[in-house]
């Protein structure tokens, strides 16, 4: 065989190579103490969009609506659905929705900054831009419903009503975190709120969501499972295995595809033979639709209807929710696969918070001053959560082996 | 000699083998336009074009299986797994298909496939993204498993893996990608199944691989400085098949052995190495083989807990002292 046609280095080092190993030895400690070496060396660039600033945004759209020339026309919310939401939810609930969305935006801004200060480590995926999906869907859910989601879930957790303090502390790896510092950003849990995580293997969580839906049906609960996944996850085999079972057995599963157009650096159209994801459900004879994910009422409406179907035994729903993420995939992604103009355009024309805010002001439900006050309040809540997280203790080392059967108590034997 | 980073060494190996052999192609998530999640495939799309450097959907089982089939049909696929945490989605394709093809077909089929990517623990990535899974593969007859610890080894070993007629699992330490070291300019290969003494010593043998080698080297330096103990550091490099001859040679010289690994203790590669030494070299041992490994738990995120769970220089020193009765 031509396998070893090229010279093979000796079994052991020749003299010149051995001399070079001095380098390896001397440097081994220094290098290996830096855990972040290969992994997040791009971190210096930081989140490229920390300038996502609610105030800046609002000020900008406000002035541009007055200057007529290079006038940016932000899209309005669907009027019919907004009217329906107002009737069914009432103004107070809608103000709650705005508050939650603002909370999320502020939370992510401060999480990004904490990451740059190395207070948050590992992988951290920010949710900014997608707030209407979390808030619209959670508003349609009841306390009895379940949530199973993926790693980009800070917004889901906050929208479900989890305490900002506990979520931020989890990001900081503190014992006061919602998973005791064990999970971090990707693995948030709150079983009391039926929030069953926070999972990091793309696509895996949808099967769990189906199992939770199965359990709800098994016990005759009037509950559904909201199961979130990304546009990149939809191709995984397990997603299709799951959809078939969900449809076959009429399970109360609502699969919410947060289609933010990219999976890491890969635009959807580069990897999906089908461009309208709604069609994917056809092969399982499952209800499906495409939803404007930047319109919080549209999300609320679609999930409400899906929920009704699920609890009346009409089976699962698959939703292609069109949204957008403002930050890079994670904190180390310089996002060179899309232009700044593209991001700006979405922010200028479809920002879910600004759209809701415009509607609230136009309907005379809130004034700009009210909204500024909400923003200030949420900013304070988040800043307090950062302080809380920072001041909390790390988990006690004696708890290292809690919650698992440990066969090998020692690390040396 | 020039020094280049681990990821650059791998990149050179890929480029050279793709140039040498038209049948070699690279496929995986983000390998082409994004230049690789860890930049190992940087520039390869520009150099070889989209026919041979191919971005996939996130479907590990699907593209690993495609790789197995393409290999059975005579191509030489290099399948990149973004990390081995995701490679286990394709375990069936590897274990039930790739590893069995030659044997089940009575030698009619070959499966010259490389499945490579980042592996190992650390980086505050929490339980699902921080684990050392080499034992899963080392367990399987029909596979070869390689884990380099230096840029030089990485290049020479990957080139060999690509030329190998059988499926090779090639796990690159995620935390070593930026690690620089000497790499010869001229072409060379490092054979499958050959370990290497990374540091010579007569008093105690420490056997390890991948990233943990560097902890062993640091521990060895400290033992020499503080106790005058000369530790021999043996880098297995290939975990299946194991270089038993080199292990025997070293153990017969030092009579004391520590096996250090990043993975969990039960049913691990280290466990098997220790077992085989205890059985086959029993008469040569002056102390029971000691082992250092990760704690027997999923990895916690909290960055004060993670180091408690991982092997460290200190833990390796403790084990060396134990076998040397110090
Ligand atoms: C099985 C698996 N393969 C690869 C990865 C690495 N990875 C993490 S997120 C991601 C992209 C997912 O994109 P998408 O589903 O669109 O969700 P988004 O991040 O856009 O919210 C990839 C490839 C993973 N975590 N799990
Ligand atoms: Mg996406």
mmCIF file of N, CA, C and O and ligand atoms in Angstrom, chain A residues 130 151-152 230-233 258-264 266 325, ligand 2:
data_model
loop_
_atom_site.group_PDB
_atom_site.id
_atom_site.type_symbol
_atom_site.label_atom_id
_atom_site.label_comp_id
_atom_site.label_asym_id
_atom_site.label_seq_id
_atom_site.Cartn_x
_atom_site.Cartn_y
_atom_site.Cartn_z
ATOM 1 N N UNK A 130 -35.637 38.631 19.448
ATOM 2 C CA UNK A 130 -36.621 37.550 19.384
ATOM 3 C C UNK A 130 -37.663 37.626 20.507
ATOM 4 O O UNK A 130 -38.443 36.689 20.697
ATOM 5 N N UNK A 151 -30.839 26.202 24.063
ATOM 6 C CA UNK A 151 -29.812 26.956 24.786
ATOM 7 C C UNK A 151 -29.972 28.464 24.656
ATOM 8 O O UNK A 151 -29.332 29.213 25.375
ATOM 9 N N UNK A 152 -30.762 28.929 23.677
ATOM 10 C CA UNK A 152 -30.940 30.382 23.546
ATOM 11 C C UNK A 152 -32.239 30.720 24.292
ATOM 12 O O UNK A 152 -33.252 31.042 23.682
ATOM 13 N N UNK A 230 -34.603 25.886 16.899
ATOM 14 C CA UNK A 230 -34.135 26.873 15.932
ATOM 15 C C UNK A 230 -34.336 26.384 14.511
ATOM 16 O O UNK A 230 -34.643 25.225 14.272
ATOM 17 N N UNK A 231 -34.134 27.303 13.563
ATOM 18 C CA UNK A 231 -34.251 26.927 12.156
ATOM 19 C C UNK A 231 -33.160 25.939 11.761
ATOM 20 O O UNK A 231 -33.306 25.194 10.790
ATOM 21 N N UNK A 232 -32.059 25.933 12.514
ATOM 22 C CA UNK A 232 -31.000 24.979 12.205
ATOM 23 C C UNK A 232 -31.319 23.583 12.710
ATOM 24 O O UNK A 232 -30.813 22.581 12.188
ATOM 25 N N UNK A 233 -32.171 23.514 13.714
ATOM 26 C CA UNK A 233 -32.452 22.226 14.357
ATOM 27 C C UNK A 233 -33.420 21.367 13.547
ATOM 28 O O UNK A 233 -33.465 20.148 13.708
ATOM 29 N N UNK A 258 -38.157 28.933 16.079
ATOM 30 C CA UNK A 258 -37.737 30.342 16.098
ATOM 31 C C UNK A 258 -36.796 30.524 14.914
ATOM 32 O O UNK A 258 -35.589 30.328 15.020
ATOM 33 N N UNK A 259 -37.404 30.884 13.809
ATOM 34 C CA UNK A 259 -36.651 30.997 12.561
ATOM 35 C C UNK A 259 -35.996 32.367 12.496
ATOM 36 O O UNK A 259 -36.580 33.334 12.018
ATOM 37 N N UNK A 260 -34.764 32.423 12.983
ATOM 38 C CA UNK A 260 -34.038 33.700 12.966
ATOM 39 C C UNK A 260 -33.095 33.778 11.767
ATOM 40 O O UNK A 260 -32.160 34.572 11.744
ATOM 41 N N UNK A 261 -33.350 32.955 10.799
ATOM 42 C CA UNK A 261 -32.682 32.967 9.485
ATOM 43 C C UNK A 261 -31.282 32.368 9.467
ATOM 44 O O UNK A 261 -30.750 32.076 8.409
ATOM 45 N N UNK A 262 -30.667 32.203 10.630
ATOM 46 C CA UNK A 262 -29.312 31.655 10.654
ATOM 47 C C UNK A 262 -29.165 30.576 11.718
ATOM 48 O O UNK A 262 -29.737 30.683 12.799
ATOM 49 N N UNK A 263 -28.379 29.595 11.388
ATOM 50 C CA UNK A 263 -27.898 28.636 12.370
ATOM 51 C C UNK A 263 -26.395 28.851 12.422
ATOM 52 O O UNK A 263 -25.695 28.566 11.456
ATOM 53 N N UNK A 264 -25.909 29.407 13.504
ATOM 54 C CA UNK A 264 -24.521 29.887 13.544
ATOM 55 C C UNK A 264 -24.274 30.751 12.322
ATOM 56 O O UNK A 264 -24.993 31.718 12.107
ATOM 57 N N UNK A 266 -24.726 29.830 9.181
ATOM 58 C CA UNK A 266 -25.357 29.246 8.005
ATOM 59 C C UNK A 266 -26.766 29.786 7.795
ATOM 60 O O UNK A 266 -27.654 29.555 8.616
ATOM 61 N N UNK A 325 -32.084 37.351 15.041
ATOM 62 C CA UNK A 325 -31.258 37.623 16.226
ATOM 63 C C UNK A 325 -30.298 38.755 15.910
ATOM 64 O O UNK A 325 -29.696 38.792 14.854
HETATM 65 MG MG1 LIG C 2 -31.393 30.052 13.907
#
